[in-house]
Amino acid sequence: MKVVICLNTAWNLVNFRAGLIRALVAAGYEVAAVAPDDKYADGLKALGCRFVPLHMENGGTNPVQDAMLTWRFLRLFTHERPDVYLGYTVKPNVYGSLAAHIMGIPVINNIAGLGAVFIRGGLLVRVVRWLYRTALKRSAKVFFQNPDDRALFIEGGLVRAEVTELLPGSGIDLTRFVPVPLSSCAALNVSSRTRTGIQNASKSSIADQVRNDDSGSFRFLLISRMLRDKGVGEYVEAARQLRQRWSLAEFCLLGFLDVQNPAAISRAEMEAWVAEGVVNYLGVSDDVRTQIATADCVVLPSYREGTPRTLLEAAAMARPIITTDAVGCREVVDDGVNGYLCQVRDAKNLADKMEQMLRLSPDQRTEMGLRGRAKMEAEFDEQIVIDKYLAAIAQLTNRSRP
């Protein structure tokens, strides 16, 4: 039995679907991993699958290019003859599914978030809705990562309710993302004297103690593609407000710049923020664990998500979290328990929540992080996702056998 799994980048396959690919291979399936070729494609070989490059314009809306993409999918399926097609991200979900339906190949979709188009509205949303309705009409299973997106698709007539199911995001590998004590953070170089003082201080005096100690800093970290829809602008503005009172607080950003997206932050804009001294841009990383381990708090003020993987990773490593009370984000944080929820598109409210985090003692932040780890173990274990996929694929392949 052969499974084709397709995403919009090989990086996405390696970083977010490695566990599923390994599990499929271990279960005896031949796996063809399909994506545009990039420097991360070689990493797929170690997972036991075969990489098949497929060109697609991820940020484009040209109907001629999209028609050509459907044709490329048809050619791919004619050659591969898979028993099941797994689609992720918009274009593989839409054009890959359309081609698979034409070929009579069972389809399992994963709607991991609705992206910039659904956030902005307008004519393009109506076009995308029609494309989704057409593409998902004959899908055997459609997984959603939060109940809001699922309800939106069902109520909008984009998908049949009986084929839908919820997943805890992409899940998190709890053996790879493990708790790291805050006291071991390289960025938190506060002396033992100062750390003890902070633990024993009243909330009103904590800010002064941290400001006046030159031995270390408190590191906030935002991990995402550098898009306005991820709340990057609000994060930068919140950093401006906080640096006036917390001179040793550090505000870092990690993720891709200049992505193909209308909401992309330009390199020039990022360089201007760095030159201003308000944030520190860390570039990109093939292993975010090293950066999460140096953070005291992970922040994602996104406008809308499926279920943000970076927050799952941070919580699994016992980091307290600040994110928005928005679709997909609120599922990861129990407000005041393992982090704080802030208002969407509100830099001042975000700054207030970040200051609340700064005013906690190290013990309080540690406890908050450990509660986040417990939440990941109870609700977001990657094995939950893998088991649901294996069950769905087994059911489909049994049906398709002669």
mmCIF file of C-alpha atoms in Angstrom:
data_model
loop_
_atom_site.group_PDB
_atom_site.id
_atom_site.type_symbol
_atom_site.label_atom_id
_atom_site.label_comp_id
_atom_site.label_asym_id
_atom_site.label_seq_id
_atom_site.Cartn_x
_atom_site.Cartn_y
_atom_site.Cartn_z
ATOM 1 C CA MET A 1 0.000 0.000 0.000
ATOM 2 C CA LYS A 2 1.276 3.426 -0.983
ATOM 3 C CA VAL A 3 0.523 6.765 0.682
ATOM 4 C CA VAL A 4 1.287 10.135 -0.892
ATOM 5 C CA ILE A 5 1.615 12.991 1.606
ATOM 6 C CA CYS A 6 1.865 16.539 0.241
ATOM 7 C CA LEU A 7 2.632 19.919 1.821
ATOM 8 C CA ASN A 8 3.688 23.283 0.468
ATOM 9 C CA THR A 9 7.353 22.961 1.581
ATOM 10 C CA ALA A 10 9.785 20.165 2.335
ATOM 11 C CA TRP A 11 10.703 22.113 5.477
ATOM 12 C CA ASN A 12 7.104 21.676 6.625
ATOM 13 C CA LEU A 13 7.261 17.914 6.035
ATOM 14 C CA VAL A 14 10.515 17.500 7.955
ATOM 15 C CA ASN A 15 9.530 19.687 10.899
ATOM 16 C CA PHE A 16 5.830 18.931 11.336
ATOM 17 C CA ARG A 17 5.104 15.522 9.809
ATOM 18 C CA ALA A 18 8.210 13.465 10.572
ATOM 19 C CA GLY A 19 6.480 11.440 13.291
ATOM 20 C CA LEU A 20 3.560 10.532 11.045
ATOM 21 C CA ILE A 21 5.859 9.564 8.167
ATOM 22 C CA ARG A 22 7.934 7.321 10.443
ATOM 23 C CA ALA A 23 4.776 5.700 11.790
ATOM 24 C CA LEU A 24 3.421 5.026 8.288
ATOM 25 C CA VAL A 25 6.709 3.469 7.211
ATOM 26 C CA ALA A 26 6.806 1.351 10.381
ATOM 27 C CA ALA A 27 3.248 0.179 9.645
ATOM 28 C CA GLY A 28 4.383 -1.122 6.267
ATOM 29 C CA TYR A 29 3.202 1.636 3.952
ATOM 30 C CA GLU A 30 5.313 2.958 1.107
ATOM 31 C CA VAL A 31 5.375 6.718 1.592
ATOM 32 C CA ALA A 32 6.000 9.298 -1.126
ATOM 33 C CA ALA A 33 6.535 12.749 0.392
ATOM 34 C CA VAL A 34 5.656 15.490 -2.090
ATOM 35 C CA ALA A 35 6.593 19.181 -1.919
ATOM 36 C CA PRO A 36 8.558 21.828 -3.811
ATOM 37 C CA ASP A 37 12.260 21.010 -3.666
ATOM 38 C CA ASP A 38 14.312 22.927 -1.107
ATOM 39 C CA LYS A 39 17.386 22.385 1.064
ATOM 40 C CA TYR A 40 15.339 20.413 3.604
ATOM 41 C CA ALA A 41 14.322 17.706 1.125
ATOM 42 C CA ASP A 42 17.393 15.606 1.917
ATOM 43 C CA GLY A 43 16.182 15.299 5.498
ATOM 44 C CA LEU A 44 13.196 13.266 4.313
ATOM 45 C CA LYS A 45 15.391 10.313 3.343
ATOM 46 C CA ALA A 46 16.220 9.689 6.994
ATOM 47 C CA LEU A 47 12.507 9.215 7.684
ATOM 48 C CA GLY A 48 12.343 6.182 5.400
ATOM 49 C CA CYS A 49 10.202 7.791 2.710
ATOM 50 C CA ARG A 50 10.857 8.802 -0.874
ATOM 51 C CA PHE A 51 10.879 12.494 -1.788
ATOM 52 C CA VAL A 52 9.045 13.545 -4.962
ATOM 53 C CA PRO A 53 9.550 17.209 -5.954
ATOM 54 C CA LEU A 54 6.496 19.098 -7.180
ATOM 55 C CA HIS A 55 6.625 22.745 -8.196
ATOM 56 C CA MET A 56 3.923 25.029 -6.809
ATOM 57 C CA GLU A 57 3.606 28.798 -6.369
ATOM 58 C CA ASN A 58 2.615 28.950 -2.721
ATOM 59 C CA GLY A 59 1.800 32.642 -2.622
ATOM 60 C CA GLY A 60 0.216 33.037 -6.048
ATOM 61 C CA THR A 61 -3.435 33.260 -7.099
ATOM 62 C CA ASN A 62 -2.927 33.057 -10.862
ATOM 63 C CA PRO A 63 -5.651 30.757 -12.269
ATOM 64 C CA VAL A 64 -3.411 29.592 -15.114
ATOM 65 C CA GLN A 65 -0.664 28.559 -12.669
ATOM 66 C CA ASP A 66 -3.225 26.829 -10.464
ATOM 67 C CA ALA A 67 -4.609 24.928 -13.451
ATOM 68 C CA MET A 68 -1.058 23.849 -14.272
ATOM 69 C CA LEU A 69 -0.633 22.706 -10.651
ATOM 70 C CA THR A 70 -3.738 20.514 -10.974
ATOM 71 C CA TRP A 71 -2.249 19.025 -14.142
ATOM 72 C CA ARG A 72 1.046 18.362 -12.306
ATOM 73 C CA PHE A 73 -0.877 16.571 -9.559
ATOM 74 C CA LEU A 74 -2.684 14.461 -12.172
ATOM 75 C CA ARG A 75 0.638 13.522 -13.727
ATOM 76 C CA LEU A 76 2.058 12.706 -10.270
ATOM 77 C CA PHE A 77 -0.861 10.437 -9.380
ATOM 78 C CA THR A 78 -0.756 8.729 -12.768
ATOM 79 C CA HIS A 79 2.866 7.818 -12.076
ATOM 80 C CA GLU A 80 2.606 7.014 -8.349
ATOM 81 C CA ARG A 81 -0.840 5.342 -8.225
ATOM 82 C CA PRO A 82 -1.223 5.833 -4.443
ATOM 83 C CA ASP A 83 -3.869 4.070 -2.368
ATOM 84 C CA VAL A 84 -4.437 7.195 -0.254
ATOM 85 C CA TYR A 85 -3.611 10.889 -0.640
ATOM 86 C CA LEU A 86 -2.919 13.043 2.433
ATOM 87 C CA GLY A 87 -3.218 16.773 1.762
ATOM 88 C CA TYR A 88 -2.063 19.653 3.962
ATOM 89 C CA THR A 89 -1.959 23.437 3.427
ATOM 90 C CA VAL A 90 -4.163 25.265 0.943
ATOM 91 C CA LYS A 91 -2.917 24.290 -2.512
ATOM 92 C CA PRO A 92 -2.254 20.605 -1.800
ATOM 93 C CA ASN A 93 -5.672 20.472 -0.100
ATOM 94 C CA VAL A 94 -7.453 22.108 -3.027
ATOM 95 C CA TYR A 95 -5.650 21.163 -6.240
ATOM 96 C CA GLY A 96 -4.170 17.904 -4.984
ATOM 97 C CA SER A 97 -7.592 16.781 -3.783
ATOM 98 C CA LEU A 98 -9.269 17.730 -7.065
ATOM 99 C CA ALA A 99 -6.724 15.685 -9.000
ATOM 100 C CA ALA A 100 -7.016 12.741 -6.596
ATOM 101 C CA HIS A 101 -10.812 12.733 -6.917
ATOM 102 C CA ILE A 102 -10.511 12.664 -10.716
ATOM 103 C CA MET A 103 -8.197 9.649 -10.395
ATOM 104 C CA GLY A 104 -10.476 7.886 -7.891
ATOM 105 C CA ILE A 105 -7.892 8.075 -5.083
ATOM 106 C CA PRO A 106 -9.241 8.335 -1.503
ATOM 107 C CA VAL A 107 -8.358 11.655 0.128
ATOM 108 C CA ILE A 108 -7.689 12.651 3.733
ATOM 109 C CA ASN A 109 -7.384 16.411 4.233
ATOM 110 C CA ASN A 110 -5.985 18.378 7.143
ATOM 111 C CA ILE A 111 -7.185 21.965 7.570
ATOM 112 C CA ALA A 112 -4.405 23.385 9.729
ATOM 113 C CA GLY A 113 -5.558 27.005 9.671
ATOM 114 C CA LEU A 114 -7.391 29.333 7.309
ATOM 115 C CA GLY A 115 -4.612 31.844 6.784
ATOM 116 C CA ALA A 116 -4.522 35.435 5.606
ATOM 117 C CA VAL A 117 -7.318 35.137 3.052
ATOM 118 C CA PHE A 118 -9.983 34.237 5.611
ATOM 119 C CA ILE A 119 -8.727 36.921 7.996
ATOM 120 C CA ARG A 120 -9.048 39.735 5.443
ATOM 121 C CA GLY A 121 -12.317 38.785 3.756
ATOM 122 C CA GLY A 122 -13.467 40.091 0.366
ATOM 123 C CA LEU A 123 -13.938 38.533 -3.053
ATOM 124 C CA LEU A 124 -10.957 36.228 -2.688
ATOM 125 C CA VAL A 125 -12.583 34.561 0.334
ATOM 126 C CA ARG A 126 -15.633 33.671 -1.772
ATOM 127 C CA VAL A 127 -13.361 32.156 -4.411
ATOM 128 C CA VAL A 128 -11.391 30.175 -1.812
ATOM 129 C CA ARG A 129 -14.615 28.963 -0.177
ATOM 130 C CA TRP A 130 -15.852 27.706 -3.537
ATOM 131 C CA LEU A 131 -12.543 25.944 -4.170
ATOM 132 C CA TYR A 132 -12.635 24.270 -0.756
ATOM 133 C CA ARG A 133 -16.273 23.210 -1.236
ATOM 134 C CA THR A 134 -15.403 21.642 -4.579
ATOM 135 C CA ALA A 135 -12.188 20.002 -3.357
ATOM 136 C CA LEU A 136 -13.603 18.572 -0.117
ATOM 137 C CA LYS A 137 -16.901 17.385 -1.559
ATOM 138 C CA ARG A 138 -15.686 13.817 -2.100
ATOM 139 C CA SER A 139 -12.993 13.592 0.595
ATOM 140 C CA ALA A 140 -13.133 10.516 2.797
ATOM 141 C CA LYS A 141 -11.903 12.320 5.915
ATOM 142 C CA VAL A 142 -11.247 15.967 6.765
ATOM 143 C CA PHE A 143 -9.295 16.662 9.941
ATOM 144 C CA PHE A 144 -9.511 20.057 11.651
ATOM 145 C CA GLN A 145 -7.195 21.433 14.312
ATOM 146 C CA ASN A 146 -9.737 23.469 16.263
ATOM 147 C CA PRO A 147 -13.526 23.425 16.691
ATOM 148 C CA ASP A 148 -14.008 26.957 15.315
ATOM 149 C CA ASP A 149 -12.604 26.113 11.875
ATOM 150 C CA ARG A 150 -14.575 22.880 11.819
ATOM 151 C CA ALA A 151 -17.829 24.693 12.600
ATOM 152 C CA LEU A 152 -17.059 27.383 10.010
ATOM 153 C CA PHE A 153 -16.619 24.806 7.251
ATOM 154 C CA ILE A 154 -19.665 22.752 8.223
ATOM 155 C CA GLU A 155 -21.989 25.748 8.658
ATOM 156 C CA GLY A 156 -20.715 27.255 5.409
ATOM 157 C CA GLY A 157 -21.482 24.062 3.508
ATOM 158 C CA LEU A 158 -17.833 23.528 2.624
ATOM 159 C CA VAL A 159 -17.655 19.988 4.025
ATOM 160 C CA ARG A 160 -20.000 17.234 5.194
ATOM 161 C CA ALA A 161 -20.084 17.030 8.981
ATOM 162 C CA GLU A 162 -19.935 13.231 9.012
ATOM 163 C CA VAL A 163 -16.460 13.106 7.417
ATOM 164 C CA THR A 164 -14.904 15.638 9.803
ATOM 165 C CA GLU A 165 -12.881 14.979 12.933
ATOM 166 C CA LEU A 166 -10.819 17.059 15.355
ATOM 167 C CA LEU A 167 -7.087 16.634 15.941
ATOM 168 C CA PRO A 168 -4.927 18.253 18.654
ATOM 169 C CA GLY A 169 -3.019 20.276 16.074
ATOM 170 C CA SER A 170 -0.150 18.378 14.520
ATOM 171 C CA GLY A 171 0.588 16.933 17.952
ATOM 172 C CA ILE A 172 3.897 17.186 19.725
ATOM 173 C CA ASP A 173 6.642 14.602 20.118
ATOM 174 C CA LEU A 174 6.965 14.565 23.895
ATOM 175 C CA THR A 175 10.154 12.516 23.750
ATOM 176 C CA ARG A 176 11.885 15.143 21.605
ATOM 177 C CA PHE A 177 10.497 18.279 23.241
ATOM 178 C CA VAL A 178 11.211 17.750 26.924
ATOM 179 C CA PRO A 179 11.103 20.117 29.906
ATOM 180 C CA VAL A 180 14.172 22.283 30.402
ATOM 181 C CA PRO A 181 14.401 24.070 33.782
ATOM 182 C CA LEU A 182 14.160 27.821 33.526
ATOM 183 C CA SER A 183 17.153 28.103 35.838
ATOM 184 C CA SER A 184 19.344 26.505 33.159
ATOM 185 C CA CYS A 185 18.448 29.076 30.512
ATOM 186 C CA ALA A 186 21.493 30.690 28.988
ATOM 187 C CA ALA A 187 19.591 33.962 28.662
ATOM 188 C CA LEU A 188 18.562 34.076 32.302
ATOM 189 C CA ASN A 189 21.938 34.850 33.815
ATOM 190 C CA VAL A 190 20.534 36.360 36.967
ATOM 191 C CA SER A 191 22.836 35.716 39.922
ATOM 192 C CA SER A 192 21.761 33.436 42.773
ATOM 193 C CA ARG A 193 21.553 36.466 45.027
ATOM 194 C CA THR A 194 19.223 38.270 42.657
ATOM 195 C CA ARG A 195 17.118 35.185 41.897
ATOM 196 C CA THR A 196 16.536 34.622 45.622
ATOM 197 C CA GLY A 197 15.723 38.280 46.029
ATOM 198 C CA ILE A 198 13.139 38.148 43.268
ATOM 199 C CA GLN A 199 11.498 35.085 44.797
ATOM 200 C CA ASN A 200 11.131 36.880 48.119
ATOM 201 C CA ALA A 201 10.231 40.291 46.741
ATOM 202 C CA SER A 202 6.839 41.895 46.619
ATOM 203 C CA LYS A 203 5.393 42.352 43.126
ATOM 204 C CA SER A 204 5.939 46.104 43.293
ATOM 205 C CA SER A 205 9.702 45.736 43.765
ATOM 206 C CA ILE A 206 10.446 43.005 41.212
ATOM 207 C CA ALA A 207 10.812 45.387 38.282
ATOM 208 C CA ASP A 208 13.389 47.469 40.114
ATOM 209 C CA GLN A 209 15.474 44.428 41.075
ATOM 210 C CA VAL A 210 15.579 43.115 37.525
ATOM 211 C CA ARG A 211 16.299 46.542 36.052
ATOM 212 C CA ASN A 212 19.161 47.200 38.407
ATOM 213 C CA ASP A 213 20.869 43.823 37.962
ATOM 214 C CA ASP A 214 23.316 43.953 35.048
ATOM 215 C CA SER A 215 24.147 40.234 35.205
ATOM 216 C CA GLY A 216 21.297 38.966 33.050
ATOM 217 C CA SER A 217 18.054 39.499 31.184
ATOM 218 C CA PHE A 218 14.583 38.100 30.731
ATOM 219 C CA ARG A 219 14.040 36.726 27.234
ATOM 220 C CA PHE A 220 10.709 36.797 25.402
ATOM 221 C CA LEU A 221 10.659 34.809 22.166
ATOM 222 C CA LEU A 222 8.259 34.877 19.219
ATOM 223 C CA ILE A 223 8.645 31.947 16.796
ATOM 224 C CA SER A 224 6.773 32.094 13.470
ATOM 225 C CA ARG A 225 7.008 33.168 9.897
ATOM 226 C CA MET A 226 7.469 36.929 10.011
ATOM 227 C CA LEU A 227 3.915 37.946 9.071
ATOM 228 C CA ARG A 228 1.723 40.766 10.317
ATOM 229 C CA ASP A 229 -1.083 38.248 10.848
ATOM 230 C CA LYS A 230 1.129 36.524 13.431
ATOM 231 C CA GLY A 231 1.034 39.686 15.518
ATOM 232 C CA VAL A 232 4.642 40.623 14.834
ATOM 233 C CA GLY A 233 3.792 44.329 14.694
ATOM 234 C CA GLU A 234 1.980 44.202 18.032
ATOM 235 C CA TYR A 235 4.897 42.299 19.565
ATOM 236 C CA VAL A 236 7.352 44.980 18.425
ATOM 237 C CA GLU A 237 5.140 47.768 19.750
ATOM 238 C CA ALA A 238 4.698 45.958 23.075
ATOM 239 C CA ALA A 239 8.482 45.615 23.268
ATOM 240 C CA ARG A 240 8.839 49.382 22.770
ATOM 241 C CA GLN A 241 6.480 50.037 25.661
ATOM 242 C CA LEU A 242 8.128 47.552 28.005
ATOM 243 C CA ARG A 243 11.736 48.515 27.332
ATOM 244 C CA GLN A 244 11.041 51.907 28.901
ATOM 245 C CA ARG A 245 10.427 50.186 32.256
ATOM 246 C CA TRP A 246 12.324 46.880 31.887
ATOM 247 C CA SER A 247 15.656 47.754 30.367
ATOM 248 C CA LEU A 248 17.025 44.198 30.682
ATOM 249 C CA ALA A 249 14.050 42.500 29.049
ATOM 250 C CA GLU A 250 15.011 41.018 25.680
ATOM 251 C CA PHE A 251 12.500 40.626 22.840
ATOM 252 C CA CYS A 252 13.556 38.065 20.241
ATOM 253 C CA LEU A 253 12.039 36.885 16.972
ATOM 254 C CA LEU A 254 12.809 33.620 15.194
ATOM 255 C CA GLY A 255 11.475 32.622 11.788
ATOM 256 C CA PHE A 256 11.468 33.126 8.051
ATOM 257 C CA LEU A 257 11.571 36.631 6.544
ATOM 258 C CA ASP A 258 10.498 37.648 3.024
ATOM 259 C CA VAL A 259 7.989 34.795 2.693
ATOM 260 C CA GLN A 260 5.514 34.672 -0.195
ATOM 261 C CA ASN A 261 2.584 36.236 1.608
ATOM 262 C CA PRO A 262 0.829 39.612 1.361
ATOM 263 C CA ALA A 263 1.256 40.034 5.132
ATOM 264 C CA ALA A 264 5.035 39.433 5.066
ATOM 265 C CA ILE A 265 7.397 41.623 7.084
ATOM 266 C CA SER A 266 10.151 42.932 4.830
ATOM 267 C CA ARG A 267 13.813 42.498 5.628
ATOM 268 C CA ALA A 268 14.233 46.281 5.573
ATOM 269 C CA GLU A 269 11.525 46.724 8.205
ATOM 270 C CA MET A 270 13.056 44.063 10.430
ATOM 271 C CA GLU A 271 16.495 45.630 10.086
ATOM 272 C CA ALA A 272 15.026 48.990 11.108
ATOM 273 C CA TRP A 273 13.521 47.473 14.270
ATOM 274 C CA VAL A 274 16.813 45.825 15.142
ATOM 275 C CA ALA A 275 18.717 49.057 14.516
ATOM 276 C CA GLU A 276 16.249 50.846 16.790
ATOM 277 C CA GLY A 277 17.247 48.398 19.507
ATOM 278 C CA VAL A 278 13.717 47.268 20.263
ATOM 279 C CA VAL A 279 13.998 43.608 19.155
ATOM 280 C CA ASN A 280 16.621 41.010 18.323
ATOM 281 C CA TYR A 281 16.024 39.007 15.127
ATOM 282 C CA LEU A 282 17.577 35.535 15.442
ATOM 283 C CA GLY A 283 17.088 34.375 11.845
ATOM 284 C CA VAL A 284 15.903 30.798 11.311
ATOM 285 C CA SER A 285 16.751 27.548 13.059
ATOM 286 C CA ASP A 286 16.614 23.898 12.055
ATOM 287 C CA ASP A 287 16.121 22.985 15.708
ATOM 288 C CA VAL A 288 13.928 25.413 17.644
ATOM 289 C CA ARG A 289 14.566 23.521 20.884
ATOM 290 C CA THR A 290 17.851 25.364 21.344
ATOM 291 C CA GLN A 291 16.099 28.740 21.189
ATOM 292 C CA ILE A 292 13.109 27.708 23.302
ATOM 293 C CA ALA A 293 15.568 26.492 25.945
ATOM 294 C CA THR A 294 17.042 29.998 26.193
ATOM 295 C CA ALA A 295 13.642 31.685 26.492
ATOM 296 C CA ASP A 296 11.783 32.562 29.672
ATOM 297 C CA CYS A 297 8.447 33.032 27.920
ATOM 298 C CA VAL A 298 7.227 32.259 24.390
ATOM 299 C CA VAL A 299 4.815 34.752 22.814
ATOM 300 C CA LEU A 300 2.545 34.426 19.763
ATOM 301 C CA PRO A 301 0.005 37.270 19.355
ATOM 302 C CA SER A 302 -1.485 35.731 16.187
ATOM 303 C CA TYR A 303 -4.817 36.812 14.699
ATOM 304 C CA ARG A 304 -5.909 33.255 13.889
ATOM 305 C CA GLU A 305 -4.310 29.782 13.784
ATOM 306 C CA GLY A 306 -5.104 26.130 13.266
ATOM 307 C CA THR A 307 -3.214 25.064 16.365
ATOM 308 C CA PRO A 308 0.191 26.789 16.536
ATOM 309 C CA ARG A 309 2.954 24.197 16.618
ATOM 310 C CA THR A 310 5.447 26.600 18.178
ATOM 311 C CA LEU A 311 3.232 26.996 21.242
ATOM 312 C CA LEU A 312 2.920 23.227 21.594
ATOM 313 C CA GLU A 313 6.709 22.928 21.432
ATOM 314 C CA ALA A 314 7.192 25.689 23.993
ATOM 315 C CA ALA A 315 4.646 24.215 26.403
ATOM 316 C CA ALA A 316 6.174 20.741 26.034
ATOM 317 C CA MET A 317 9.497 22.251 27.103
ATOM 318 C CA ALA A 318 7.773 23.757 30.164
ATOM 319 C CA ARG A 319 7.794 27.348 28.998
ATOM 320 C CA PRO A 320 4.997 29.711 30.047
ATOM 321 C CA ILE A 321 3.137 31.147 27.069
ATOM 322 C CA ILE A 322 1.394 34.366 26.080
ATOM 323 C CA THR A 323 -0.942 34.207 23.090
ATOM 324 C CA THR A 324 -4.160 35.750 21.843
ATOM 325 C CA ASP A 325 -7.698 34.803 22.769
ATOM 326 C CA ALA A 326 -8.156 33.834 19.117
ATOM 327 C CA VAL A 327 -9.204 30.798 17.110
ATOM 328 C CA GLY A 328 -6.604 28.046 17.453
ATOM 329 C CA CYS A 329 -4.480 29.920 20.001
ATOM 330 C CA ARG A 330 -6.838 29.805 22.975
ATOM 331 C CA GLU A 331 -6.893 25.990 22.831
ATOM 332 C CA VAL A 332 -3.241 25.839 23.936
ATOM 333 C CA VAL A 333 -3.404 28.189 26.926
ATOM 334 C CA ASP A 334 -5.584 28.031 30.011
ATOM 335 C CA ASP A 335 -5.490 31.682 31.022
ATOM 336 C CA GLY A 336 -3.542 32.187 34.229
ATOM 337 C CA VAL A 337 -2.684 28.476 34.450
ATOM 338 C CA ASN A 338 0.033 27.769 31.883
ATOM 339 C CA GLY A 339 0.199 31.274 30.448
ATOM 340 C CA TYR A 340 -1.856 34.358 29.624
ATOM 341 C CA LEU A 341 -4.334 35.216 26.891
ATOM 342 C CA CYS A 342 -4.272 38.717 25.426
ATOM 343 C CA GLN A 343 -6.604 40.599 23.116
ATOM 344 C CA VAL A 344 -6.127 40.340 19.343
ATOM 345 C CA ARG A 345 -4.447 43.293 17.576
ATOM 346 C CA ASP A 346 -3.902 45.096 20.881
ATOM 347 C CA ALA A 347 -0.251 45.937 21.597
ATOM 348 C CA LYS A 348 -1.027 47.614 24.928
ATOM 349 C CA ASN A 349 -2.921 44.591 26.248
ATOM 350 C CA LEU A 350 -0.109 42.341 25.041
ATOM 351 C CA ALA A 351 2.419 44.532 26.870
ATOM 352 C CA ASP A 352 0.295 44.315 30.030
ATOM 353 C CA LYS A 353 0.313 40.482 29.872
ATOM 354 C CA MET A 354 4.053 40.425 29.232
ATOM 355 C CA GLU A 355 4.582 42.676 32.226
ATOM 356 C CA GLN A 356 2.463 40.320 34.326
ATOM 357 C CA MET A 357 4.851 37.553 33.275
ATOM 358 C CA LEU A 358 7.877 39.673 34.183
ATOM 359 C CA ARG A 359 6.457 40.315 37.646
ATOM 360 C CA LEU A 360 6.075 36.622 38.468
ATOM 361 C CA SER A 361 8.775 34.981 40.538
ATOM 362 C CA PRO A 362 10.935 32.289 38.880
ATOM 363 C CA ASP A 363 9.098 29.672 40.946
ATOM 364 C CA GLN A 364 5.730 30.914 39.700
ATOM 365 C CA ARG A 365 6.912 30.862 36.084
ATOM 366 C CA THR A 366 8.374 27.398 36.568
ATOM 367 C CA GLU A 367 5.067 26.113 37.939
ATOM 368 C CA MET A 368 3.219 27.726 35.052
ATOM 369 C CA GLY A 369 5.540 26.010 32.580
ATOM 370 C CA LEU A 370 5.116 22.614 34.241
ATOM 371 C CA ARG A 371 1.343 22.956 34.040
ATOM 372 C CA GLY A 372 1.787 23.584 30.321
ATOM 373 C CA ARG A 373 3.824 20.396 29.999
ATOM 374 C CA ALA A 374 1.080 18.461 31.795
ATOM 375 C CA LYS A 375 -1.484 19.893 29.373
ATOM 376 C CA MET A 376 0.603 18.735 26.403
ATOM 377 C CA GLU A 377 0.841 15.225 27.861
ATOM 378 C CA ALA A 378 -2.904 15.038 28.456
ATOM 379 C CA GLU A 379 -4.214 16.672 25.278
ATOM 380 C CA PHE A 380 -1.599 17.173 22.552
ATOM 381 C CA ASP A 381 0.591 14.062 22.394
ATOM 382 C CA GLU A 382 1.618 13.424 18.777
ATOM 383 C CA GLN A 383 0.631 9.766 19.181
ATOM 384 C CA ILE A 384 -3.023 10.847 19.311
ATOM 385 C CA VAL A 385 -2.655 12.335 15.818
ATOM 386 C CA ILE A 386 -0.714 9.353 14.483
ATOM 387 C CA ASP A 387 -3.275 6.851 15.785
ATOM 388 C CA LYS A 388 -6.157 8.713 14.153
ATOM 389 C CA TYR A 389 -4.339 8.820 10.815
ATOM 390 C CA LEU A 390 -3.402 5.145 10.953
ATOM 391 C CA ALA A 391 -7.003 4.203 11.737
ATOM 392 C CA ALA A 392 -8.399 6.325 8.884
ATOM 393 C CA ILE A 393 -5.843 5.056 6.366
ATOM 394 C CA ALA A 394 -6.338 1.423 7.386
ATOM 395 C CA GLN A 395 -10.070 1.775 6.887
ATOM 396 C CA LEU A 396 -9.621 3.300 3.425
ATOM 397 C CA THR A 397 -6.993 0.873 2.207
ATOM 398 C CA ASN A 398 -9.069 -2.091 3.335
ATOM 399 C CA ARG A 399 -11.978 -0.735 1.343
ATOM 400 C CA SER A 400 -9.858 -0.155 -1.711
ATOM 401 C CA ARG A 401 -8.419 -3.662 -1.827
ATOM 402 C CA PRO A 402 -9.829 -5.868 -4.576
#
